[in-house]
mmCIF file of C-alpha atoms and ligand atoms in Angstrom:
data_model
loop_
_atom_site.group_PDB
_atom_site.id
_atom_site.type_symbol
_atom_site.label_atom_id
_atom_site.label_comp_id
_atom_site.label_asym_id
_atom_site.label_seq_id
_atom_site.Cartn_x
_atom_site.Cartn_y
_atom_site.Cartn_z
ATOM 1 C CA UNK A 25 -16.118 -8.297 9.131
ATOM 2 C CA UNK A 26 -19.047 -10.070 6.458
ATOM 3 C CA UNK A 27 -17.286 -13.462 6.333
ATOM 4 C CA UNK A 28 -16.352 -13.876 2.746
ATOM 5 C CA UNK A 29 -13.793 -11.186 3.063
ATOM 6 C CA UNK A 30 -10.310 -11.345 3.790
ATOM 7 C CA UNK A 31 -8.444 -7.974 4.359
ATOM 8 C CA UNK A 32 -4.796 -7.086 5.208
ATOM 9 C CA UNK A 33 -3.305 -3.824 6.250
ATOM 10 C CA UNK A 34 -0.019 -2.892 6.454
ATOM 11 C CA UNK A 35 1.986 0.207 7.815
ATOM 12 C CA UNK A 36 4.213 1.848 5.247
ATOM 13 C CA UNK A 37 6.821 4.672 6.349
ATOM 14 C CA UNK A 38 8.228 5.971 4.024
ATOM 15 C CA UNK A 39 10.951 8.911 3.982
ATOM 16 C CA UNK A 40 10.595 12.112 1.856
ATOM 17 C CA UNK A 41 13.290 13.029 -1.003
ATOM 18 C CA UNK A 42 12.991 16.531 0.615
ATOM 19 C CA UNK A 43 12.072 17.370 4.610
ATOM 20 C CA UNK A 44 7.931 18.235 3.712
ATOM 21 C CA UNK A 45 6.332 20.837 6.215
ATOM 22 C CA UNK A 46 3.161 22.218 6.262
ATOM 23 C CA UNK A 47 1.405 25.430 8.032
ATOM 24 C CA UNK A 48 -0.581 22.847 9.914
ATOM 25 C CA UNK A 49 1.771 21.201 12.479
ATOM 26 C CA UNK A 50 -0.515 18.414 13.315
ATOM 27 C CA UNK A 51 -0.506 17.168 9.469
ATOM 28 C CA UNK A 52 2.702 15.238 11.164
ATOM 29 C CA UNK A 53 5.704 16.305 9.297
ATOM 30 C CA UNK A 54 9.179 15.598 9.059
ATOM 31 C CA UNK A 55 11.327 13.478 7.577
ATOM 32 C CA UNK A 56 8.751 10.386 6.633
ATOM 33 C CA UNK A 57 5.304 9.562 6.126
ATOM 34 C CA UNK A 58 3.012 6.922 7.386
ATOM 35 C CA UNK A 59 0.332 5.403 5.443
ATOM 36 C CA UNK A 60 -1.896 2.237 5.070
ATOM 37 C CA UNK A 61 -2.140 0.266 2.650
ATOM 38 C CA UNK A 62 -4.417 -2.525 2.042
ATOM 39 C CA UNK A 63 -4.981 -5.996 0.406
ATOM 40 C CA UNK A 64 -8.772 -7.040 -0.093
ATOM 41 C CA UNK A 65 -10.038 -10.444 -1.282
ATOM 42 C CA UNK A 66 -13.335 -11.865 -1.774
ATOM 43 C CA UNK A 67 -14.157 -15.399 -1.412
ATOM 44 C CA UNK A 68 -16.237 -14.924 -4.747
ATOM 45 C CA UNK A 69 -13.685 -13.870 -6.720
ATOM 46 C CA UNK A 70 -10.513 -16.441 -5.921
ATOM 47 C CA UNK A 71 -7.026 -15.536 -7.411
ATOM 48 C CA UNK A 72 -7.809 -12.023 -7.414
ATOM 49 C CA UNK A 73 -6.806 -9.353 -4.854
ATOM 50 C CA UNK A 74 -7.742 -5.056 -4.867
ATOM 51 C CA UNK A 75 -5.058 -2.749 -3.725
ATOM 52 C CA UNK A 76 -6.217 0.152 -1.865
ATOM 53 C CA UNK A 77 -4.338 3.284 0.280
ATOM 54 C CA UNK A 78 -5.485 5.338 2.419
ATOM 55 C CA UNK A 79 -3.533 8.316 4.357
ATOM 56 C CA UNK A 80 -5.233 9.269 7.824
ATOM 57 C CA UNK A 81 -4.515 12.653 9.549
ATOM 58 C CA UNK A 82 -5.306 13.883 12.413
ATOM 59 C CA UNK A 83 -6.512 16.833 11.729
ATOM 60 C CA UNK A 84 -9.504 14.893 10.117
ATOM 61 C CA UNK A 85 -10.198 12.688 13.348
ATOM 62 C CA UNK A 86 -7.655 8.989 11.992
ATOM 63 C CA UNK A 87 -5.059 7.894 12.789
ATOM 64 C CA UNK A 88 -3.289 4.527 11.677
ATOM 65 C CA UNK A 89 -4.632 3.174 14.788
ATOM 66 C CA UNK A 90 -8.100 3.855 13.524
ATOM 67 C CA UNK A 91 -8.255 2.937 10.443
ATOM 68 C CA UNK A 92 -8.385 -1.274 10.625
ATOM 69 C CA UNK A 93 -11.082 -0.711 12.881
ATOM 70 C CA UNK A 94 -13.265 1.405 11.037
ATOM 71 C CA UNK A 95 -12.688 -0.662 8.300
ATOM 72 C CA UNK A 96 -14.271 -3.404 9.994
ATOM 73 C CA UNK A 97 -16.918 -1.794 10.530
ATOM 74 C CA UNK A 98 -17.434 -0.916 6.557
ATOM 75 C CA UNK A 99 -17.230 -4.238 5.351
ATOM 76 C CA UNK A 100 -19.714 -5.598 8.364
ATOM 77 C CA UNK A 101 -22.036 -3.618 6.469
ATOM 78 C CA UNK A 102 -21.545 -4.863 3.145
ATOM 79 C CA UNK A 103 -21.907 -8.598 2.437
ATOM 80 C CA UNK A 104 -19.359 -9.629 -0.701
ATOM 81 C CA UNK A 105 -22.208 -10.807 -2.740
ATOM 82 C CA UNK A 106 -22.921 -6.973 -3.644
ATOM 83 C CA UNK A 107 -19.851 -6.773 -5.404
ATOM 84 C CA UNK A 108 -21.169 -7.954 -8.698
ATOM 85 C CA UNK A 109 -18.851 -8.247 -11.231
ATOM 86 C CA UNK A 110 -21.267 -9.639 -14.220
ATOM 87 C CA UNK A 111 -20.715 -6.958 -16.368
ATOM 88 C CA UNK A 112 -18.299 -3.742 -16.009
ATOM 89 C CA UNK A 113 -21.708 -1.502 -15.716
ATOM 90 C CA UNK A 114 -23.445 -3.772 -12.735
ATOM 91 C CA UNK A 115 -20.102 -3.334 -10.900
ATOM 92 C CA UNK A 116 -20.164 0.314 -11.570
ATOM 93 C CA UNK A 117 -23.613 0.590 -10.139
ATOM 94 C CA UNK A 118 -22.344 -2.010 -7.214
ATOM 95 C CA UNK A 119 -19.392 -0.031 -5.787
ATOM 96 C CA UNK A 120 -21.804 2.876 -5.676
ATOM 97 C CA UNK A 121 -24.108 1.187 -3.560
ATOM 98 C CA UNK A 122 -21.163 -0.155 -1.700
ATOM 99 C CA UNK A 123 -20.304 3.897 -1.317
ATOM 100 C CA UNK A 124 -23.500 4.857 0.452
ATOM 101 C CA UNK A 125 -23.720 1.623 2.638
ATOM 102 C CA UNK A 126 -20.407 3.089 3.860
ATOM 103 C CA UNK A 127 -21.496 6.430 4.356
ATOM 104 C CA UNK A 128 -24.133 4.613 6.046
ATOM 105 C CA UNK A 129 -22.490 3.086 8.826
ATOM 106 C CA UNK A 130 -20.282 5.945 10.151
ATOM 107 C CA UNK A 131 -20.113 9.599 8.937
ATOM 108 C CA UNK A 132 -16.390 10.915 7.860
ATOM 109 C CA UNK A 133 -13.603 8.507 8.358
ATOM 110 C CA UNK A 134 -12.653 9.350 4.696
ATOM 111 C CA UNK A 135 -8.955 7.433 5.018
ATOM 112 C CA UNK A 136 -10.188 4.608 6.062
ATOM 113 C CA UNK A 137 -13.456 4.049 3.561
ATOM 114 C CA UNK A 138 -10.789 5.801 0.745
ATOM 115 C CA UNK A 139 -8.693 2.592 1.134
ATOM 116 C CA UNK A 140 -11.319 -0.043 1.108
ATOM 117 C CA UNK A 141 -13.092 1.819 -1.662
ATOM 118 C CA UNK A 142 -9.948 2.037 -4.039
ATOM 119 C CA UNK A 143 -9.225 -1.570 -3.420
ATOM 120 C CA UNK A 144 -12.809 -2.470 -4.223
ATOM 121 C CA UNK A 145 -12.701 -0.478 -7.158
ATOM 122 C CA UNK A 146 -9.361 -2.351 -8.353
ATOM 123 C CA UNK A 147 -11.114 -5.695 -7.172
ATOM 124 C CA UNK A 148 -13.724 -5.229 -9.284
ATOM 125 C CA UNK A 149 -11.478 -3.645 -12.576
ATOM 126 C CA UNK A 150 -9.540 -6.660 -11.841
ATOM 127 C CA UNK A 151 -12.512 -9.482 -12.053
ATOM 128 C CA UNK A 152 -14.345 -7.365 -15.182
ATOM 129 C CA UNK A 153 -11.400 -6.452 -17.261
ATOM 130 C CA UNK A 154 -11.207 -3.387 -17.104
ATOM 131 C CA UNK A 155 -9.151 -0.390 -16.043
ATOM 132 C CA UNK A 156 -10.972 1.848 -13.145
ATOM 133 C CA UNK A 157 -11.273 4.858 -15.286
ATOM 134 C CA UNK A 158 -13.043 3.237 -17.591
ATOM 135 C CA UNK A 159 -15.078 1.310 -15.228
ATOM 136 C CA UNK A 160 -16.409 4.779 -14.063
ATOM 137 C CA UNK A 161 -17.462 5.681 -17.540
ATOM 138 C CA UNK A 162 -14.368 8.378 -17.668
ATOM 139 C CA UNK A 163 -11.490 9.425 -20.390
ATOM 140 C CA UNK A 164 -8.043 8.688 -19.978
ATOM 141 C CA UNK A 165 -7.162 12.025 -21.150
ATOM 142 C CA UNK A 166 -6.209 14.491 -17.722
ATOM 143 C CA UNK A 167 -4.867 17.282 -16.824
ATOM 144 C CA UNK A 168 -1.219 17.220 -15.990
ATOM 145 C CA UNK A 169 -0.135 17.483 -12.383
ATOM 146 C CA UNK A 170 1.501 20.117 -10.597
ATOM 147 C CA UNK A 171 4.472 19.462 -8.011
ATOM 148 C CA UNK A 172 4.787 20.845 -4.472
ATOM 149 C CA UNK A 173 7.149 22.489 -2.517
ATOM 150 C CA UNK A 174 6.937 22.412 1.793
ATOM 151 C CA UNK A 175 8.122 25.431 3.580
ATOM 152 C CA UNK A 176 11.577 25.837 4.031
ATOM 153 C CA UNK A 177 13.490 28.680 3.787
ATOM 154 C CA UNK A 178 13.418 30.644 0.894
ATOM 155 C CA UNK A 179 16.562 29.775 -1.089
ATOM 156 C CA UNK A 180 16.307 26.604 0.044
ATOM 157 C CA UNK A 181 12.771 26.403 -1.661
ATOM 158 C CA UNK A 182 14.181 28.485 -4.884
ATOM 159 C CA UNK A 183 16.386 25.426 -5.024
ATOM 160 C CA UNK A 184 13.749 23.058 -5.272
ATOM 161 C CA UNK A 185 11.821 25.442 -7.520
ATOM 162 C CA UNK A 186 14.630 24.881 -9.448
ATOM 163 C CA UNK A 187 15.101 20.975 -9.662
ATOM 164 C CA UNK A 188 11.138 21.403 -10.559
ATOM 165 C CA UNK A 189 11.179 23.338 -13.699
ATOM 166 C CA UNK A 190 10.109 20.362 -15.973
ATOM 167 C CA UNK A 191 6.277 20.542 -14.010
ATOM 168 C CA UNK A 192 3.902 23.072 -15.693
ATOM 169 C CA UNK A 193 2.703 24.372 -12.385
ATOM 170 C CA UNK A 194 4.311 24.796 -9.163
ATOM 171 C CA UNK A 195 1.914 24.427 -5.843
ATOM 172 C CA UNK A 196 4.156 26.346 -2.556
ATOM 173 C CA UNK A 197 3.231 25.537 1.163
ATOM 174 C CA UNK A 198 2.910 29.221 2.776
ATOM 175 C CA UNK A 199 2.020 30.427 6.167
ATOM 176 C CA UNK A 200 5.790 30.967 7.514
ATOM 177 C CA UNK A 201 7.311 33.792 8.283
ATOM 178 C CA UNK A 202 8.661 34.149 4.733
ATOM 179 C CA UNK A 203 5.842 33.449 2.738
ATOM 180 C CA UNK A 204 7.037 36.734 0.447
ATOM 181 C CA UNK A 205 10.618 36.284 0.535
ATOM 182 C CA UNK A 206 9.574 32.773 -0.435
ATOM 183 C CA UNK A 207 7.218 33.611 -3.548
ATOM 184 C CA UNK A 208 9.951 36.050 -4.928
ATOM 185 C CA UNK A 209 13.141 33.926 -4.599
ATOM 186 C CA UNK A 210 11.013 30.665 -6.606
ATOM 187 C CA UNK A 211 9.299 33.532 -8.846
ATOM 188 C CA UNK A 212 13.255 34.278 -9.753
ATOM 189 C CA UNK A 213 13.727 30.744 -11.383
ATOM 190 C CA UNK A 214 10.704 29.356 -12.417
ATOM 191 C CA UNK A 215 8.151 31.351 -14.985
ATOM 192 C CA UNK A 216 5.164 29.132 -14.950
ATOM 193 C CA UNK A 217 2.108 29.547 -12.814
ATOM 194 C CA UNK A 218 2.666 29.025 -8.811
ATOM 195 C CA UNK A 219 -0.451 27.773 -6.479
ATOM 196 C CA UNK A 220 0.182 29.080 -3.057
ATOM 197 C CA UNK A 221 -1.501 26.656 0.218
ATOM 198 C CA UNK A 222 -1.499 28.359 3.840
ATOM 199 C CA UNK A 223 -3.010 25.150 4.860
ATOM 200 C CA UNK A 224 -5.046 27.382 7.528
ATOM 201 C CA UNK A 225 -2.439 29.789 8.696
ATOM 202 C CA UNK A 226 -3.260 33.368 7.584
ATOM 203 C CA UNK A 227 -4.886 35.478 9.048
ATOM 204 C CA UNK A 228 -6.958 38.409 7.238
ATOM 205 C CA UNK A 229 -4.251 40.839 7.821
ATOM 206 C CA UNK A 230 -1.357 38.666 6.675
ATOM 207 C CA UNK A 231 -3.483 37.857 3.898
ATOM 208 C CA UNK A 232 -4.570 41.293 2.824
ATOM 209 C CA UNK A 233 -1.072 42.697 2.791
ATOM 210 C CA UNK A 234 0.524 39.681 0.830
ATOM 211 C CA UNK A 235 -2.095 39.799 -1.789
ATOM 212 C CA UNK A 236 -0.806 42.768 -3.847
ATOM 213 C CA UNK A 237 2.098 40.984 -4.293
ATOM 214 C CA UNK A 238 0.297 37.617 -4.935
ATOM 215 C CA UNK A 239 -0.838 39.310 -7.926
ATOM 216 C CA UNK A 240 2.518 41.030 -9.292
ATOM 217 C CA UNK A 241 3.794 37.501 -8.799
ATOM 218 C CA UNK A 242 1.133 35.926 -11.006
ATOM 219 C CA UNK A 243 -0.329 33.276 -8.745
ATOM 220 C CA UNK A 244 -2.579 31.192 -9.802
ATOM 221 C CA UNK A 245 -4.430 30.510 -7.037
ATOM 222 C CA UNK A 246 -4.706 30.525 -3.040
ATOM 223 C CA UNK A 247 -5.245 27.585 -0.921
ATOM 224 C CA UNK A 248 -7.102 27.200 2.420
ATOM 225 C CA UNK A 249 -5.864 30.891 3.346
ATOM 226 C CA UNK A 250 -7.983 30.485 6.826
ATOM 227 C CA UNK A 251 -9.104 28.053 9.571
ATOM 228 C CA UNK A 252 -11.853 25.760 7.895
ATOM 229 C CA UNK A 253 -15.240 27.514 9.321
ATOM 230 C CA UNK A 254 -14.212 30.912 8.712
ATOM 231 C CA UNK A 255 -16.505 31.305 5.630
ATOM 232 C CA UNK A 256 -16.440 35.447 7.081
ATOM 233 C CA UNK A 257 -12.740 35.921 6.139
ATOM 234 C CA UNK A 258 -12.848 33.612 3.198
ATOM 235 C CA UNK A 259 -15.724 35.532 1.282
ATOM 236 C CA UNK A 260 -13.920 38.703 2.215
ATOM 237 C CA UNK A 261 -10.773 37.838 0.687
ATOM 238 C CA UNK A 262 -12.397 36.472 -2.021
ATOM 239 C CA UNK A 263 -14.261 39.589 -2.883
ATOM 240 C CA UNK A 264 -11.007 41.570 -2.347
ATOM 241 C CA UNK A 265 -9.252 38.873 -4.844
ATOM 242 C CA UNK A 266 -8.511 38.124 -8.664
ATOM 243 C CA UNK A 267 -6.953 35.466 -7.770
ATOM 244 C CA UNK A 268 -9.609 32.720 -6.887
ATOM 245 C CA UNK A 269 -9.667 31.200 -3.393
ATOM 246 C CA UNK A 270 -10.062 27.374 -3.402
ATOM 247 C CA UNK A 271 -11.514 25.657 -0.222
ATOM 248 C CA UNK A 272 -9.504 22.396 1.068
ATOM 249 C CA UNK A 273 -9.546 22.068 4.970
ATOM 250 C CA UNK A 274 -13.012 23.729 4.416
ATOM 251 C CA UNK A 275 -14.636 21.098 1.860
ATOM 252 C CA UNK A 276 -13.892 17.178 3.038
ATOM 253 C CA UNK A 277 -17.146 15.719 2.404
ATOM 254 C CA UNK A 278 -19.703 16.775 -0.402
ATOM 255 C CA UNK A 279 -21.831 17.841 2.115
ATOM 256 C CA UNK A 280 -19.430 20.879 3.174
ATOM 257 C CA UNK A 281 -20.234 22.114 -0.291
ATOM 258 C CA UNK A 282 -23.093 24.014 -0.095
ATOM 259 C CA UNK A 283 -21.890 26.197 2.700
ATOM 260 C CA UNK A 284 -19.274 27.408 0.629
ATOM 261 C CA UNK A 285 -21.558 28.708 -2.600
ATOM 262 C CA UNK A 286 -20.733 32.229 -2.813
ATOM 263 C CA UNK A 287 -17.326 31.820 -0.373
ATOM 264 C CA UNK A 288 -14.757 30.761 -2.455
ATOM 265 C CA UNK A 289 -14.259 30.768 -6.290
ATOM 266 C CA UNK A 290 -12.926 26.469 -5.758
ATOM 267 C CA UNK A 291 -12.876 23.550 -4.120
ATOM 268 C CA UNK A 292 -10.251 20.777 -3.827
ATOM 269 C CA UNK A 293 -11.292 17.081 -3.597
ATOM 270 C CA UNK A 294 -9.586 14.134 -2.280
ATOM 271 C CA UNK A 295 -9.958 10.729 -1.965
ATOM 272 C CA UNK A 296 -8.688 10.242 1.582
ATOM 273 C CA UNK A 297 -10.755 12.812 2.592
ATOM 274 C CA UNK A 298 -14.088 12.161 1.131
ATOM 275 C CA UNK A 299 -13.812 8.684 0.919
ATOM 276 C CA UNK A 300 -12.271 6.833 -2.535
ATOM 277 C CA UNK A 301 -12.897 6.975 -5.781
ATOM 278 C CA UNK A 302 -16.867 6.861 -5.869
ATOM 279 C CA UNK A 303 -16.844 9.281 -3.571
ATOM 280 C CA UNK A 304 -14.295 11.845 -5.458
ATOM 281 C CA UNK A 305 -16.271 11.285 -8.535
ATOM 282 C CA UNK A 306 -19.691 12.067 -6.889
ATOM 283 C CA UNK A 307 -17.941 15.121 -5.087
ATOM 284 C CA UNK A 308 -16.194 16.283 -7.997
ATOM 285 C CA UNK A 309 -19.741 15.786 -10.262
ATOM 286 C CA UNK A 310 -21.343 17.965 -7.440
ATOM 287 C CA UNK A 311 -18.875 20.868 -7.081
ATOM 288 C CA UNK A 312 -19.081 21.199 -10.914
ATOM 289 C CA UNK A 313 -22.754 21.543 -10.832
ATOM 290 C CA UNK A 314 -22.587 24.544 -7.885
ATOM 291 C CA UNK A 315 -19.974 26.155 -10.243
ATOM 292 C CA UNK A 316 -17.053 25.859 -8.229
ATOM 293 C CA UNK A 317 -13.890 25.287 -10.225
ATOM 294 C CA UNK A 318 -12.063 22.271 -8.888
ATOM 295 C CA UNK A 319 -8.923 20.909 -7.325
ATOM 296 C CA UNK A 320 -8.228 17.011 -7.506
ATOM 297 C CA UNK A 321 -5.764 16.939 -4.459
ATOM 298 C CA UNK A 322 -3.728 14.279 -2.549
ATOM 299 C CA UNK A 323 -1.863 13.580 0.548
ATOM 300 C CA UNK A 324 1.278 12.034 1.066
ATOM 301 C CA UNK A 325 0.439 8.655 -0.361
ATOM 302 C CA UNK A 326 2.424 5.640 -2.664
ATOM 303 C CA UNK A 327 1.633 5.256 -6.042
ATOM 304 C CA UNK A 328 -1.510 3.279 -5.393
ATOM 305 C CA UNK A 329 -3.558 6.330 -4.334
ATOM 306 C CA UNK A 330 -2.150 8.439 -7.000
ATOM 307 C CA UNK A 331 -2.935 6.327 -9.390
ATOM 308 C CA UNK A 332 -7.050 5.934 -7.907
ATOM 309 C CA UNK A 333 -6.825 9.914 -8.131
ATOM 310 C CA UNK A 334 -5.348 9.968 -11.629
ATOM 311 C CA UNK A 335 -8.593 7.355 -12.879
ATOM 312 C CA UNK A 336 -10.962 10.577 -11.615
ATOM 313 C CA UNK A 337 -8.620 13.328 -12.855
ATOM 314 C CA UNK A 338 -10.308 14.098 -15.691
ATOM 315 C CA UNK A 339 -13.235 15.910 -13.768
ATOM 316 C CA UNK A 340 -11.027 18.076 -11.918
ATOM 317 C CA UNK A 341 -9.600 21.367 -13.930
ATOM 318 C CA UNK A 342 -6.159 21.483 -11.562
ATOM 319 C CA UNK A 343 -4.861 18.837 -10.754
ATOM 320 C CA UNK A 344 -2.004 18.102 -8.035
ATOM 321 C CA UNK A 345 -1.626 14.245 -7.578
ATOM 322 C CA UNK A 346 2.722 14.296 -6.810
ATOM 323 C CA UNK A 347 2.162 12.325 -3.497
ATOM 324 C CA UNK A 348 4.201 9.475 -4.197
ATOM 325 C CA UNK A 349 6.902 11.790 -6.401
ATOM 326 C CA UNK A 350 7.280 13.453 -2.779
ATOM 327 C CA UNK A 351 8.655 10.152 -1.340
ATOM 328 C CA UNK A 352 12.143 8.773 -1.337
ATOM 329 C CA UNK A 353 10.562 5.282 -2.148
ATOM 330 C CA UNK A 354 7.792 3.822 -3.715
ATOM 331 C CA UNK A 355 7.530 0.481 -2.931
ATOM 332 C CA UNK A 356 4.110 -0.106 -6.426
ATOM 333 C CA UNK A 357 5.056 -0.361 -9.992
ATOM 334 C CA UNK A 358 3.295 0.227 -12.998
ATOM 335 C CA UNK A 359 2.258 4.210 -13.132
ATOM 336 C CA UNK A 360 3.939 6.106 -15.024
ATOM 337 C CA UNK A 361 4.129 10.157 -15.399
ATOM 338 C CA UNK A 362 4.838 11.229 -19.417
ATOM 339 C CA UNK A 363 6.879 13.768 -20.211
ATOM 340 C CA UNK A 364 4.141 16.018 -20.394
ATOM 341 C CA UNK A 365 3.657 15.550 -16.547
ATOM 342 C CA UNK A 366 0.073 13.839 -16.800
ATOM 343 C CA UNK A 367 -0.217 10.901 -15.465
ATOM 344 C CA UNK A 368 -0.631 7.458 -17.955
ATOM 345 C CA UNK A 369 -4.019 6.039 -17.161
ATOM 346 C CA UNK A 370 -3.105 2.583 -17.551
ATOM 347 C CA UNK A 371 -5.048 -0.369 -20.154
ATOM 348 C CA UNK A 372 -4.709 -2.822 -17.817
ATOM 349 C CA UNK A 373 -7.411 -4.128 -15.376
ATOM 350 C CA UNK A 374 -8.188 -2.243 -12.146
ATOM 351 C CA UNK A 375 -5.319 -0.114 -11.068
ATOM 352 C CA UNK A 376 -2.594 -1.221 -13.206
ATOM 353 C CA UNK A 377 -0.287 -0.874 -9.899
ATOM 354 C CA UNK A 378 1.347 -3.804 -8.282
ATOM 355 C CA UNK A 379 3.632 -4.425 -5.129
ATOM 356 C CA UNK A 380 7.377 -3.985 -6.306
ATOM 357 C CA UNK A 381 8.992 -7.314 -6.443
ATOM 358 C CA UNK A 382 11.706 -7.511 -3.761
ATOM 359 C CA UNK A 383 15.326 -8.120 -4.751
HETATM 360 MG MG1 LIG B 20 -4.200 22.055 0.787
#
């Protein structure tokens, strides 16, 4: 590590208020997650410390065991004196920089850069003033977020459907053997528009004979129906579909974007997959300009990577950022969800998140 910077990770597992599966048994499941947080200080800025998260899977090539030392590696390539905090604009322009030295010095790894990158980001909001929205030149105002269901079985999902009613859009993990029985039971007590995710486990047949009923059932849209390079079976469906298809598994890195032009109606964007905050932004600029509607997403993660996805919300056009309302426990303060279910982009500098004090 560029002497000059001082950085601490720490484990966090954390249990789930409900059991969360997946279709993707290697997403690690179960009863709690794991993530890493991270303090970040820079000799040039004393007093002040950046809180960043990020959530490795597996299925993207981290783990929590390779994180700290990929995160070596990124700030070995970037010397603290780039973070320049004279003016909210020259840090703007600095964390971008610090973005593509990143990119730089090892391809992917979007966990690990996501957590130094949101902790640079509240560094810097921290040392100019101002909130990281803002410091990215973005509104406040965002779309509000949906809430998500795991698979389960169907009443017991219906149940949770139910205790869910306040959010304006539901998101339900298919790719079980119930996926219909599923889709009908939460259809039977909540009205509002569902988002179904396969998370890779279709296949064109089980997708083809759902989707009749995907449309009786007014979905809203279909997640990830197939494994990631299966562009074949995606544009298929697609053409078959009203409802759109959006791209998750498929589309990590901005770079997976153009392949999918003419594949899929969406795309859906996170930070720990792409890389922070800069790099959501630039993704989510990108998709908008290949006309792909898009998806701000999340993983299981505390309130400090929700609240670095809410700051880019407001370029996404769904929105599903309910990582840490997933979790029995979250150990950060200071974001709030309104009433309306959109998250509260706070005035305060950098994140506006802190660590709960204990007691
Ligand atoms: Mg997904």
């Amino acid at each position: 590590m560029s002497t000059g910077w001082d950085l601490r990770t720490r484990v966090l597992r954390i249990p789930y208020r409900d059991p969360f599966r997946i279709a993707r048994d290697s997403h690690g499941a179960g009863a709690a997650m794991s993530t890493m947080v991270v303090e970040l200080r820079s000799d040039r800025l004393p007093g002040l410390v950046g809180l960043g998260e990020g959530y490795p899977d597996a299925y993207y090539g981290e783990t929590l065991a390779t994180m700290p030392i990929v995160m070596e590696a990124l700030l070995d390539a970037v010397d603290p004196a780039a973070l320049d905090t004279s003016s909210p604009g020259a840090a703007r322009a600095a964390l971008a920089r610090v973005g593509t030295a990143f990119d730089a010095t090892i391809r992917g790894h979007g966990a690990a850069k996501c957590a130094l990158d949101i902790a640079l980001h509240d560094l810097a909001g921290r040392a100019t003033g101002v909130p990281v929205h803002r410091l990215l030149g973005l509104p406040a105002e965002i779309p509000p977020t949906d809430f998500t269901l795991g698979l389960d079985e169907p009443a017991v999902v219906a149940e949770r459907a139910r205790r869910a009613g306040r959010f304006p859009a539901l998101k339900i993990k298919v790719g079980g053997p119930a996926d219909l029985a599923t889709l009908e039971a939460v259809r039977g007590v909540y009205g509002g528009p569902i988002r179904v995710d396969a998370n890779t486990g279709w296949t064109p047949g089980s997708a083809a004979a759902l989707l009749p009923a995907l449309v009786r059932l007014g979905v809203e849209l279909i997640e990830q129906p197939f494994p990631p390079r299966r562009y074949d079976w995606m544009r298929d469906l697609q053409a078959a579909s009203p409802i759109p298809i959006v791209a998750d598994e498929s589309a990590v890195l901005v770079e997976d974007l153009d392949a999918l032009v003419g594949i899929v109606d969406g795309v859906n964007v996170k930070l720990a997959k792409c890389g922070g905050v800069g790099a959501a932004a630039r993704m989510l600029a990108r998709a908008r300009e290949l006309g792909f509607r898009t998806f701000l997403g999340c993983m299981e993660e505390t309130s400090v990577g929700i609240a670095a996805s809410a700051a880019v919300a407001s370029l996404a056009e769904w929105v599903d950022l309910d990582g840490c309302l997933l979790l029995a426990d979250d150990p950060f303060t200071g974001l709030e969800l309104g009433d309306d279910c959109r998250w509260r982009l706070s005035d305060r500098p950098g994140l506006g998140v802190e660590l709960r004090a204990a007691g």
